[in-house]
Tab-separated table of C-alpha atoms and ligand atoms in Angstrom:
chain	number	residue	atom	x	y	z
A	1	MET	CA	-36.020	-52.582	22.769
A	2	LEU	CA	-39.442	-52.618	20.892
A	3	SER	CA	-39.951	-54.648	17.890
A	4	GLY	CA	-38.505	-53.137	14.631
A	5	ALA	CA	-36.032	-51.024	16.317
A	6	VAL	CA	-33.044	-49.998	14.278
A	7	GLU	CA	-30.079	-50.246	16.513
A	8	GLY	CA	-27.476	-47.342	15.818
A	9	GLU	CA	-30.083	-45.323	13.718
A	10	LYS	CA	-31.735	-44.027	16.927
A	11	MET	CA	-32.829	-40.389	16.592
A	12	ARG	CA	-34.310	-37.907	19.124
A	13	VAL	CA	-37.666	-36.659	17.843
A	14	SER	CA	-39.802	-34.028	19.359
A	15	VAL	CA	-43.307	-33.319	18.459
A	16	VAL	CA	-45.190	-30.196	19.036
A	17	GLY	CA	-49.055	-31.038	19.307
A	18	THR	CA	-50.845	-33.962	20.937
A	19	GLY	CA	-53.678	-34.359	18.558
A	20	TYR	CA	-54.002	-37.090	15.985
A	21	VAL	CA	-51.041	-36.353	13.795
A	22	GLY	CA	-48.727	-35.661	16.797
A	23	LEU	CA	-49.797	-38.841	18.665
A	24	THR	CA	-49.231	-40.909	15.475
A	25	VAL	CA	-45.854	-39.421	14.997
A	26	ALA	CA	-45.088	-41.210	18.417
A	27	CYS	CA	-45.146	-44.421	16.302
A	28	PHE	CA	-41.395	-43.562	15.514
A	29	ALA	CA	-40.670	-44.977	18.940
A	30	LYS	CA	-41.901	-48.360	17.805
A	31	PHE	CA	-38.671	-48.307	15.744
A	32	GLY	CA	-36.384	-47.400	18.435
A	33	HIS	CA	-36.400	-43.509	18.012
A	34	ASP	CA	-36.814	-41.291	21.282
A	35	VAL	CA	-40.054	-39.285	21.034
A	36	THR	CA	-41.001	-36.551	23.161
A	37	LEU	CA	-44.539	-34.965	22.660
A	38	LEU	CA	-44.874	-31.336	23.603
A	39	GLY	CA	-48.419	-30.107	24.584
A	40	ARG	CA	-49.987	-27.492	26.585
A	41	ASP	CA	-52.813	-29.545	28.255
A	42	ARG	CA	-51.588	-30.979	31.483
A	43	LYS	CA	-54.243	-33.558	31.535
A	44	LYS	CA	-53.289	-34.933	28.034
A	45	ILE	CA	-49.650	-34.945	29.119
A	46	GLY	CA	-50.445	-36.939	32.184
A	47	MET	CA	-52.376	-39.380	30.179
A	48	ILE	CA	-49.726	-39.887	27.644
A	49	ASN	CA	-47.074	-40.303	30.416
A	50	SER	CA	-49.205	-43.058	31.895
A	51	GLY	CA	-49.299	-44.856	28.564
A	52	ARG	CA	-52.996	-43.928	27.593
A	53	SER	CA	-53.955	-42.187	24.415
A	54	PRO	CA	-56.153	-38.986	25.040
A	55	ILE	CA	-58.128	-39.882	21.799
A	56	TYR	CA	-59.670	-43.056	20.706
A	57	GLU	CA	-57.556	-44.398	17.778
A	58	PRO	CA	-57.124	-48.210	17.412
A	59	GLY	CA	-53.519	-49.392	18.293
A	60	LEU	CA	-52.354	-46.113	19.696
A	61	ASP	CA	-52.864	-47.000	23.412
A	62	GLU	CA	-50.532	-49.957	22.682
A	63	ILE	CA	-48.021	-47.967	21.013
A	64	LEU	CA	-48.016	-45.415	23.873
A	65	LYS	CA	-48.071	-48.027	26.610
A	66	LEU	CA	-44.884	-49.857	25.109
A	67	GLY	CA	-43.164	-46.602	24.374
A	68	VAL	CA	-43.748	-45.162	27.757
A	69	ASP	CA	-42.683	-48.409	29.607
A	70	SER	CA	-39.636	-48.592	27.581
A	71	GLY	CA	-38.722	-44.991	28.145
A	72	LYS	CA	-38.962	-44.224	24.424
A	73	ILE	CA	-41.997	-41.970	24.585
A	74	LYS	CA	-42.637	-39.092	27.039
A	75	ALA	CA	-44.913	-35.989	26.985
A	76	THR	CA	-43.990	-32.618	28.441
A	77	ASP	CA	-44.872	-28.863	28.204
A	78	ASP	CA	-41.172	-27.826	28.356
A	79	TYR	CA	-39.862	-26.715	25.076
A	80	ASN	CA	-36.190	-27.091	26.250
A	81	VAL	CA	-36.668	-30.668	24.693
A	82	VAL	CA	-36.283	-28.966	21.241
A	83	LYS	CA	-32.722	-28.226	21.944
A	84	LYS	CA	-31.995	-31.776	22.718
A	85	SER	CA	-33.693	-33.167	19.398
A	86	ASP	CA	-32.442	-34.085	15.968
A	87	VAL	CA	-35.767	-33.572	14.422
A	88	VAL	CA	-38.827	-31.448	15.679
A	89	PHE	CA	-42.184	-32.032	14.063
A	90	ILE	CA	-44.860	-29.214	14.180
A	91	CYS	CA	-48.136	-31.075	14.373
A	92	VAL	CA	-50.549	-28.353	15.588
A	93	GLY	CA	-53.960	-27.683	14.495
A	94	THR	CA	-54.710	-25.383	11.580
A	95	PRO	CA	-58.461	-24.858	11.864
A	96	SER	CA	-60.743	-22.730	9.537
A	97	ASN	CA	-61.374	-19.075	10.272
A	98	GLU	CA	-65.044	-17.893	9.822
A	99	ASP	CA	-64.380	-17.167	6.135
A	100	GLY	CA	-62.903	-20.635	5.477
A	101	SER	CA	-59.372	-19.402	5.221
A	102	ILE	CA	-56.675	-21.225	7.219
A	103	ASP	CA	-55.932	-20.057	10.985
A	104	LEU	CA	-52.057	-20.199	11.188
A	105	SER	CA	-51.907	-18.972	14.860
A	106	GLN	CA	-50.737	-22.193	16.324
A	107	ILE	CA	-48.189	-22.440	13.542
A	108	LYS	CA	-46.923	-19.068	14.242
A	109	THR	CA	-46.741	-19.695	18.071
A	110	SER	CA	-45.069	-23.022	17.857
A	111	SER	CA	-42.595	-21.641	15.306
A	112	THR	CA	-41.658	-18.855	17.679
A	113	GLN	CA	-41.241	-21.176	20.558
A	114	ILE	CA	-38.958	-23.631	18.541
A	115	ALA	CA	-37.001	-20.520	17.297
A	116	GLU	CA	-36.241	-19.557	20.896
A	117	GLN	CA	-34.825	-22.987	21.485
A	118	LEU	CA	-32.793	-22.888	18.096
A	119	LYS	CA	-31.001	-19.641	19.333
A	120	THR	CA	-29.006	-21.530	21.916
A	121	ALA	CA	-28.896	-25.062	20.170
A	122	GLY	CA	-25.558	-26.368	19.641
A	123	HIS	CA	-26.283	-28.696	16.711
A	124	PHE	CA	-28.240	-28.861	13.375
A	125	ILE	CA	-31.836	-29.481	14.261
A	126	VAL	CA	-34.414	-30.266	11.382
A	127	VAL	CA	-37.784	-28.425	11.956
A	128	VAL	CA	-40.512	-30.309	10.061
A	129	VAL	CA	-43.959	-28.904	9.247
A	130	LYS	CA	-46.434	-31.761	9.390
A	131	SER	CA	-49.563	-29.801	9.986
A	132	THR	CA	-51.604	-29.150	6.756
A	133	VAL	CA	-50.677	-25.620	5.739
A	134	VAL	CA	-51.560	-23.564	2.615
A	135	PRO	CA	-48.797	-23.297	-0.112
A	136	LYS	CA	-45.996	-20.969	0.819
A	137	THR	CA	-46.502	-21.253	4.625
A	138	THR	CA	-43.293	-23.132	5.323
A	139	ALA	CA	-41.212	-20.728	3.071
A	140	CYS	CA	-42.837	-17.474	3.951
A	141	VAL	CA	-44.284	-17.880	7.577
A	142	VAL	CA	-42.277	-20.555	9.418
A	143	LYS	CA	-38.943	-19.960	7.740
A	144	PRO	CA	-38.776	-16.093	8.651
A	145	ILE	CA	-40.019	-16.688	12.084
A	146	LEU	CA	-37.278	-19.327	12.789
A	147	GLU	CA	-34.458	-17.210	11.145
A	148	GLU	CA	-35.511	-13.800	12.687
A	149	ILE	CA	-36.027	-15.168	16.318
A	150	SER	CA	-33.189	-17.566	16.355
A	151	GLY	CA	-30.745	-15.239	14.536
A	152	LYS	CA	-29.758	-18.383	12.472
A	153	LYS	CA	-29.723	-19.300	8.888
A	154	CYS	CA	-32.066	-21.977	7.353
A	155	GLY	CA	-30.115	-24.597	5.610
A	156	ALA	CA	-26.811	-23.700	7.294
A	157	ASP	CA	-27.650	-23.599	11.027
A	158	PHE	CA	-30.808	-25.485	11.080
A	159	GLY	CA	-32.906	-27.435	8.759
A	160	LEU	CA	-36.460	-27.062	7.584
A	161	SER	CA	-38.960	-29.277	5.896
A	162	MET	CA	-42.528	-29.673	4.991
A	163	ASN	CA	-43.685	-33.296	5.288
A	164	PRO	CA	-47.391	-33.755	4.973
A	165	GLU	CA	-49.340	-36.464	6.734
A	166	PHE	CA	-51.747	-38.810	4.770
A	167	LEU	CA	-53.139	-40.989	7.641
A	168	LYS	CA	-56.772	-41.598	8.130
A	169	GLU	CA	-58.549	-41.504	11.340
A	170	GLY	CA	-59.449	-44.915	12.679
A	171	THR	CA	-56.397	-46.422	10.801
A	172	GLY	CA	-53.772	-43.757	11.838
A	173	VAL	CA	-51.249	-46.116	13.306
A	174	GLU	CA	-51.179	-48.521	10.284
A	175	ASP	CA	-51.151	-45.617	7.807
A	176	PHE	CA	-48.176	-44.145	9.655
A	177	ILE	CA	-46.243	-47.378	9.424
A	178	HIS	CA	-47.327	-48.416	5.939
A	179	PRO	CA	-47.843	-45.140	4.111
A	180	ASP	CA	-48.326	-45.063	0.219
A	181	LYS	CA	-45.542	-42.595	0.012
A	182	ILE	CA	-43.314	-40.245	2.029
A	183	VAL	CA	-43.361	-36.565	0.730
A	184	LEU	CA	-40.256	-34.616	1.886
A	185	GLY	CA	-40.343	-30.889	0.960
A	186	VAL	CA	-37.000	-29.497	1.686
A	187	PHE	CA	-34.752	-26.545	0.836
A	188	ASP	CA	-31.315	-28.167	1.580
A	189	GLU	CA	-29.717	-31.479	1.091
A	190	LYS	CA	-28.664	-31.966	4.685
A	191	SER	CA	-32.214	-31.717	5.995
A	192	TYR	CA	-33.218	-34.351	3.427
A	193	LYS	CA	-30.541	-36.653	4.387
A	194	ILE	CA	-31.438	-36.462	8.155
A	195	LEU	CA	-35.193	-37.050	7.354
A	196	GLU	CA	-34.342	-39.880	4.917
A	197	LYS	CA	-32.453	-41.467	7.876
A	198	LEU	CA	-35.205	-40.975	10.180
A	199	TYR	CA	-37.682	-42.607	7.808
A	200	SER	CA	-35.299	-45.467	6.948
A	201	CYS	CA	-37.057	-47.435	9.560
A	202	LEU	CA	-40.063	-47.673	7.228
A	203	ASP	CA	-40.119	-50.076	4.285
A	204	SER	CA	-37.594	-48.893	1.722
A	205	LYS	CA	-40.107	-49.830	-1.064
A	206	ILE	CA	-42.328	-47.065	-0.001
A	207	PRO	CA	-41.746	-44.302	-2.549
A	208	ARG	CA	-39.916	-41.196	-1.075
A	209	VAL	CA	-40.887	-38.056	-3.089
A	210	ARG	CA	-38.482	-35.190	-2.694
A	211	THR	CA	-39.837	-31.733	-3.570
A	212	ASP	CA	-39.637	-28.216	-2.349
A	213	PRO	CA	-41.712	-27.330	0.667
A	214	THR	CA	-44.422	-25.470	-1.360
A	215	THR	CA	-44.952	-28.350	-3.629
A	216	ALA	CA	-45.349	-30.702	-0.593
A	217	GLU	CA	-47.957	-28.383	0.881
A	218	MET	CA	-49.878	-28.283	-2.328
A	219	ILE	CA	-49.689	-32.150	-2.654
A	220	LYS	CA	-51.478	-32.573	0.502
A	221	TYR	CA	-54.366	-30.018	-0.579
A	222	VAL	CA	-54.717	-31.539	-3.962
A	223	GLN	CA	-54.806	-34.971	-2.665
A	224	ASN	CA	-57.579	-34.270	-0.158
A	225	SER	CA	-59.509	-32.195	-2.657
A	226	ALA	CA	-59.242	-35.016	-5.300
A	227	LEU	CA	-60.571	-37.536	-2.625
A	228	ALA	CA	-63.392	-35.158	-1.508
A	229	SER	CA	-64.333	-34.462	-5.110
A	230	ARG	CA	-64.759	-38.169	-5.462
A	231	VAL	CA	-67.123	-38.466	-2.701
A	232	SER	CA	-69.214	-35.444	-3.936
A	233	PHE	CA	-69.133	-36.671	-7.451
A	234	ILE	CA	-70.507	-40.049	-6.414
A	235	ASN	CA	-73.050	-38.561	-4.087
A	236	GLU	CA	-74.221	-36.300	-6.891
A	237	MET	CA	-74.492	-39.374	-9.258
A	238	ALA	CA	-76.310	-41.296	-6.452
A	239	ASN	CA	-78.929	-38.575	-6.387
A	240	ILE	CA	-79.472	-38.920	-10.075
A	241	CYS	CA	-79.421	-42.664	-10.028
A	242	GLU	CA	-82.185	-42.732	-7.426
A	243	LYS	CA	-84.461	-40.720	-9.719
A	244	PHE	CA	-83.806	-43.266	-12.497
A	245	SER	CA	-84.371	-46.293	-10.319
A	246	VAL	CA	-80.619	-47.172	-10.694
A	247	ASP	CA	-78.695	-48.527	-7.846
A	248	VAL	CA	-75.406	-46.298	-7.412
A	249	ASN	CA	-73.612	-49.206	-5.822
A	250	ASP	CA	-73.913	-51.269	-8.962
A	251	VAL	CA	-72.677	-48.208	-10.982
A	252	ALA	CA	-69.770	-47.497	-8.513
A	253	TYR	CA	-68.715	-51.111	-8.565
A	254	ALA	CA	-68.657	-51.143	-12.443
A	255	ILE	CA	-66.785	-47.851	-12.944
A	256	GLY	CA	-64.300	-48.801	-10.281
A	257	LEU	CA	-63.310	-51.782	-12.271
A	258	ASP	CA	-61.830	-49.357	-14.892
A	259	SER	CA	-58.180	-49.098	-13.754
A	260	ARG	CA	-58.098	-45.510	-14.602
A	261	ILE	CA	-60.921	-44.894	-12.025
A	262	GLY	CA	-60.250	-47.643	-9.405
A	263	PRO	CA	-62.818	-48.599	-6.626
A	264	LYS	CA	-61.978	-46.377	-3.562
A	265	PHE	CA	-63.781	-43.351	-2.326
A	266	LEU	CA	-66.851	-44.098	-4.438
A	267	LYS	CA	-69.122	-44.952	-1.528
A	268	ALA	CA	-72.181	-42.681	-1.718
A	269	GLY	CA	-73.548	-41.530	1.527
A	270	PRO	CA	-74.373	-38.541	3.741
A	271	GLY	CA	-71.345	-36.692	2.605
A	272	PHE	CA	-67.792	-36.234	3.954
A	273	GLY	CA	-67.063	-34.833	7.320
A	274	GLY	CA	-64.013	-34.932	9.780
A	275	SER	CA	-61.361	-32.525	10.588
A	276	CYS	CA	-59.742	-32.575	7.228
A	277	PHE	CA	-61.694	-32.652	3.891
A	278	PRO	CA	-64.101	-29.792	4.686
A	279	LYS	CA	-61.325	-27.703	6.270
A	280	ASP	CA	-58.858	-28.323	3.516
A	281	VAL	CA	-61.061	-27.813	0.559
A	282	LYS	CA	-62.300	-24.487	2.086
A	283	ALA	CA	-58.597	-23.426	2.871
A	284	LEU	CA	-57.364	-24.105	-0.761
A	285	LEU	CA	-60.413	-22.292	-2.065
A	286	SER	CA	-59.630	-19.413	0.113
A	287	ALA	CA	-55.914	-19.505	-0.817
A	288	ALA	CA	-56.749	-19.707	-4.526
A	289	ARG	CA	-58.821	-16.591	-4.234
A	290	THR	CA	-55.885	-14.618	-2.665
A	291	VAL	CA	-53.937	-15.259	-5.780
A	292	GLY	CA	-56.693	-14.380	-8.197
A	293	GLU	CA	-58.087	-17.804	-9.012
A	294	ASN	CA	-61.805	-18.693	-8.664
A	295	PRO	CA	-61.922	-22.532	-8.340
A	296	SER	CA	-65.478	-23.255	-9.037
A	297	MET	CA	-64.865	-26.975	-8.778
A	298	LEU	CA	-63.782	-26.640	-5.204
A	299	GLU	CA	-66.810	-24.620	-4.459
A	300	THR	CA	-69.030	-27.343	-6.063
A	301	ILE	CA	-67.495	-30.062	-3.953
A	302	LEU	CA	-68.524	-28.252	-0.792
A	303	ASP	CA	-72.080	-27.298	-2.052
A	304	VAL	CA	-72.935	-30.903	-2.981
A	305	ASN	CA	-71.549	-31.912	0.495
A	306	ALA	CA	-73.586	-29.371	2.362
A	307	ARG	CA	-76.792	-30.576	0.815
A	308	GLN	CA	-76.149	-34.271	1.140
A	309	PRO	CA	-76.945	-34.994	4.894
A	310	ARG	CA	-80.406	-33.248	4.436
A	311	ARG	CA	-81.342	-35.944	1.784
A	312	LEU	CA	-81.550	-38.473	4.629
A	313	VAL	CA	-83.878	-36.339	6.596
A	314	ASP	CA	-86.062	-35.722	3.516
A	315	MET	CA	-86.273	-39.417	3.181
A	316	ALA	CA	-87.155	-40.068	6.766
A	317	GLU	CA	-89.904	-37.307	6.416
A	318	ARG	CA	-91.351	-39.171	3.395
A	319	ALA	CA	-91.121	-42.472	5.174
A	320	VAL	CA	-93.294	-41.267	8.120
A	321	GLY	CA	-95.257	-38.530	6.371
A	322	GLY	CA	-94.018	-35.480	8.255
A	323	LEU	CA	-91.519	-35.155	11.210
A	324	LYS	CA	-93.214	-33.023	13.700
A	325	ASN	CA	-93.276	-34.708	17.209
A	326	LYS	CA	-91.914	-37.936	15.666
A	327	SER	CA	-89.230	-40.017	17.551
A	328	ILE	CA	-86.100	-40.520	15.524
A	329	ALA	CA	-83.420	-42.832	16.217
A	330	VAL	CA	-80.161	-41.631	14.956
A	331	LEU	CA	-77.507	-44.341	14.916
A	332	GLY	CA	-73.904	-43.004	14.536
A	333	LEU	CA	-72.511	-39.564	15.436
A	334	ALA	CA	-68.961	-39.777	14.468
A	335	PHE	CA	-67.995	-38.638	11.121
A	336	LYS	CA	-67.021	-42.192	10.123
A	337	ALA	CA	-66.630	-45.520	12.017
A	338	ASN	CA	-63.657	-46.486	14.376
A	339	THR	CA	-63.349	-42.722	15.723
A	340	ASP	CA	-65.033	-40.677	18.260
A	341	ASP	CA	-64.443	-37.553	16.188
A	342	MET	CA	-67.527	-35.593	15.449
A	343	ARG	CA	-65.808	-32.661	13.783
A	344	GLU	CA	-67.991	-31.580	10.655
A	345	SER	CA	-69.795	-34.988	11.060
A	346	PRO	CA	-72.826	-35.330	8.591
A	347	ALA	CA	-74.835	-36.420	11.743
A	348	ILE	CA	-74.683	-33.002	13.158
A	349	ILE	CA	-76.448	-31.542	10.099
A	350	VAL	CA	-78.942	-34.224	10.091
A	351	ILE	CA	-79.857	-33.833	13.798
A	352	LYS	CA	-80.101	-30.092	13.580
A	353	ASP	CA	-82.345	-30.511	10.500
A	354	LEU	CA	-84.465	-33.053	12.377
A	355	LEU	CA	-84.841	-30.743	15.262
A	356	GLY	CA	-85.686	-27.855	12.985
A	357	ARG	CA	-88.502	-29.869	11.471
A	358	GLY	CA	-89.987	-30.476	14.834
A	359	ALA	CA	-88.714	-34.095	15.417
A	360	LYS	CA	-87.481	-35.554	18.775
A	361	VAL	CA	-84.131	-37.092	18.391
A	362	ARG	CA	-82.650	-39.977	20.369
A	363	ALA	CA	-79.165	-40.679	19.394
A	364	TYR	CA	-76.435	-43.377	19.867
A	365	ASP	CA	-72.760	-43.924	18.978
A	366	PRO	CA	-70.368	-46.494	20.341
A	367	LYS	CA	-67.651	-43.891	20.868
A	368	ALA	CA	-68.811	-40.408	20.311
A	369	MET	CA	-71.459	-39.735	23.042
A	370	GLU	CA	-69.198	-37.456	25.081
A	371	ASN	CA	-68.443	-35.307	22.095
A	372	ALA	CA	-72.094	-35.324	21.066
A	373	LYS	CA	-73.040	-34.085	24.500
A	374	GLU	CA	-70.877	-30.963	24.143
A	375	ILE	CA	-72.540	-30.142	20.738
A	376	PHE	CA	-76.151	-30.946	21.509
A	377	SER	CA	-76.490	-30.780	25.379
A	378	ASP	CA	-80.095	-31.444	26.362
A	379	SER	CA	-81.704	-30.704	23.109
A	380	ILE	CA	-81.665	-34.540	22.293
A	381	GLU	CA	-81.829	-37.741	24.207
A	382	TYR	CA	-78.707	-40.036	24.511
A	383	ALA	CA	-79.244	-43.787	24.533
A	384	LYS	CA	-77.037	-46.168	26.313
A	385	ASN	CA	-76.938	-48.682	23.458
A	386	LYS	CA	-78.478	-49.192	19.957
A	387	GLU	CA	-81.549	-51.234	21.512
A	388	GLU	CA	-82.450	-48.433	23.672
A	389	CYS	CA	-82.046	-45.865	20.848
A	390	LEU	CA	-84.337	-47.881	18.611
A	391	ARG	CA	-87.085	-48.424	21.142
A	392	ASP	CA	-90.493	-47.024	20.017
A	393	ALA	CA	-88.725	-45.006	17.242
A	394	ASP	CA	-90.976	-43.847	14.328
A	395	VAL	CA	-87.979	-43.970	11.974
A	396	CYS	CA	-84.301	-44.860	12.293
A	397	ILE	CA	-81.491	-42.941	10.434
A	398	ILE	CA	-78.009	-44.581	10.126
A	399	THR	CA	-75.367	-41.868	9.716
A	400	THR	CA	-72.261	-43.793	10.681
A	401	GLU	CA	-71.003	-47.206	9.327
A	402	TRP	CA	-70.186	-48.952	12.770
A	403	ASP	CA	-70.052	-52.636	12.619
A	404	GLU	CA	-72.492	-53.008	15.517
A	405	PHE	CA	-75.219	-51.436	13.582
A	406	ARG	CA	-75.062	-54.150	10.793
A	407	ASN	CA	-77.293	-56.553	12.956
A	408	ILE	CA	-80.016	-54.195	14.170
A	409	LEU	CA	-82.908	-55.752	12.267
A	410	PRO	CA	-84.166	-57.821	15.369
A	411	TYR	CA	-84.602	-54.604	17.270
A	412	VAL	CA	-86.266	-52.553	14.552
A	413	LYS	CA	-90.027	-52.043	13.980
A	414	CYS	CA	-89.848	-48.805	12.163
A	415	PRO	CA	-88.600	-47.843	8.655
A	416	ILE	CA	-84.791	-47.436	8.416
A	417	VAL	CA	-83.039	-44.732	6.361
A	418	ASP	CA	-79.468	-45.979	5.919
A	419	GLY	CA	-76.895	-43.353	4.844
A	420	ARG	CA	-74.199	-46.070	4.808
A	421	ARG	CA	-75.843	-49.156	3.212
A	422	ILE	CA	-74.665	-51.625	5.952
A	423	ILE	CA	-77.806	-53.959	6.204
A	424	ASN	CA	-78.820	-56.687	3.784
A	425	PRO	CA	-81.769	-55.149	1.986
A	426	GLU	CA	-83.230	-58.555	1.346
A	427	GLU	CA	-83.221	-59.447	5.019
A	428	ALA	CA	-84.916	-56.136	5.771
A	429	ARG	CA	-87.538	-56.775	3.142
A	430	ASN	CA	-88.049	-60.300	4.451
A	431	ARG	CA	-88.784	-58.851	7.833
A	432	GLY	CA	-91.283	-56.270	6.428
A	433	ILE	CA	-89.086	-53.300	7.258
A	434	THR	CA	-89.069	-50.386	4.853
A	435	TYR	CA	-85.357	-49.746	4.090
A	436	MET	CA	-84.182	-46.848	2.185
A	437	GLY	CA	-80.891	-45.061	1.424
A	438	ILE	CA	-79.252	-42.481	-0.901
A	439	GLY	CA	-78.913	-43.656	-4.475
A	440	TRP	CA	-80.804	-46.887	-4.210
A	441	LYS	CA	-82.848	-48.660	-6.868
A	442	ASP	CA	-85.985	-49.628	-4.664
A	443	ASN	CA	-86.204	-47.381	-1.929
A	444	GLY	CA	-88.731	-49.193	0.445
B	1	LIG	C1	-58.513	-37.835	5.296
B	1	LIG	C2	-57.624	-38.424	4.141
B	1	LIG	O1	-58.257	-39.680	3.659
B	1	LIG	C3	-56.274	-38.719	4.688
B	1	LIG	O2	-55.420	-39.237	3.657
B	1	LIG	C4	-55.638	-37.453	5.270
B	1	LIG	O3	-54.387	-37.643	5.880
B	1	LIG	C5	-56.614	-36.920	6.318
B	1	LIG	O4	-57.974	-36.527	5.752
B	1	LIG	C6	-55.998	-35.540	6.802
B	1	LIG	O5	-55.902	-34.712	6.069
B	1	LIG	O6	-55.436	-35.490	7.889
B	1	LIG	P1	-59.971	-38.810	7.347
B	1	LIG	O7	-60.506	-37.478	7.396
B	1	LIG	O8	-59.528	-39.394	8.590
B	1	LIG	O9	-58.770	-38.842	6.124
B	1	LIG	O10	-61.197	-39.749	6.649
B	1	LIG	P2	-61.495	-40.482	5.385
B	1	LIG	O11	-61.456	-41.921	5.517
B	1	LIG	O12	-60.634	-39.876	4.222
B	1	LIG	O13	-63.127	-39.947	5.211
B	1	LIG	C7	-63.310	-38.685	5.078
B	1	LIG	C8	-64.860	-38.653	4.865
B	1	LIG	O14	-65.234	-39.053	3.619
B	1	LIG	C9	-65.703	-39.390	5.972
B	1	LIG	O15	-66.872	-38.729	6.371
B	1	LIG	C10	-66.130	-40.562	5.095
B	1	LIG	O16	-67.341	-41.136	5.621
B	1	LIG	C11	-66.363	-40.055	3.777
B	1	LIG	N1	-66.179	-40.984	2.675
B	1	LIG	C12	-65.032	-41.464	2.428
B	1	LIG	C13	-67.501	-41.235	1.878
B	1	LIG	O17	-68.621	-40.710	2.152
B	1	LIG	N2	-67.313	-42.205	0.912
B	1	LIG	C14	-66.159	-42.742	0.573
B	1	LIG	O18	-66.246	-43.525	-0.355
B	1	LIG	C15	-64.963	-42.374	1.248
């Protein structure tokens, strides 16, 4: 048995979706639960069954390997496992449509397939929506599909819950095991009790927040919008600070000492990216409009964020007096460190803008090179390492805060525009290197 297992409390969990969220739900196996991941991609299924993670996420390979070796984790494309489960998590993608609204097609497909299984299930199964979905999706989209197709009644024959996920890419495993809270949005007592039992493997001191499903959906959006608003807020302040020769880091540190504000998510930079903040703020904005609200704050969060990456390019342009035919080393492609994820990465906007202004781009990222090739194909050069990336560059732009970029100074001969403030400015100055960044006092 794996460490932390709860003998006698073992439950059968199936998980629809093998992306970040689905794979981290497999952490339940660490506590003795049996987990089956349901996916469509045979390659991913094969990887999981051989104990390897299809995505780069620290700690996940180990969880999968231990789980597969001990028979606690497996992957399949056969929905029959749903019938043999106590709890079924829906962890499919909910991407943005062109207009920013949420695309619920995968939610509908997976609900339909689960409902087919519920039809002939002989016991009470709790279906849990873990994907991020706009308010009322569980009640008004998932529930009717499950009831109509299965011919069964929610709350009596099967359970339904909305249980949002708050994990951060790069620390997903840790966040799953030690969350700040567990939000359980339920219609009925029985579903709550089953989920409480499932989650009893996690520390009992972690607050359990019981709500209805629509509130749980809203909690997820409001939390992500609040965090995204902090990032856009500090970026806007950084832009003002710069003009007054004030260092935004000093300001962020001081205001963060006020317990009403706190220190986290006050790091100015190239703007937020990833598969969540941009998509979720857009989806909430769009959902709000459908109910007659016009949330201008949400719009502003996105506007500030869209402009922010271009400031790095403006700075680079100023540093070398025009970008036409200049060689730019872009260090960092992932939307943040410790992930290979490039979805909505500020680096994409930076590189497109550089190319648009006539520059030549050579890029490097420790993990995201393959993803970058799919986006930029042969429009940019791909370096094998940071040294190669920096060779003969006219200017270097740092877009991701990878640890290995902290010690680049010995390889640099050109100005550095640092979107993440990861180098000691004094050391750069001592080496005679122009070192600039968003919201700094002495740019140069
Ligand atoms: C975010 C939330 O933090 C998670 O709680 C949530 O579960 C997840 O979205 C989701 O909805 O699935 P994630 O997108 O992995 O997690 O990344 P974050 O660490 O939140 O960073 C998001 C973006 O904000 C990154 O581009 C990061 O560089 C940027 N950021 C963050 C800043 O620019 N400054 C900061 O101070 C903090």
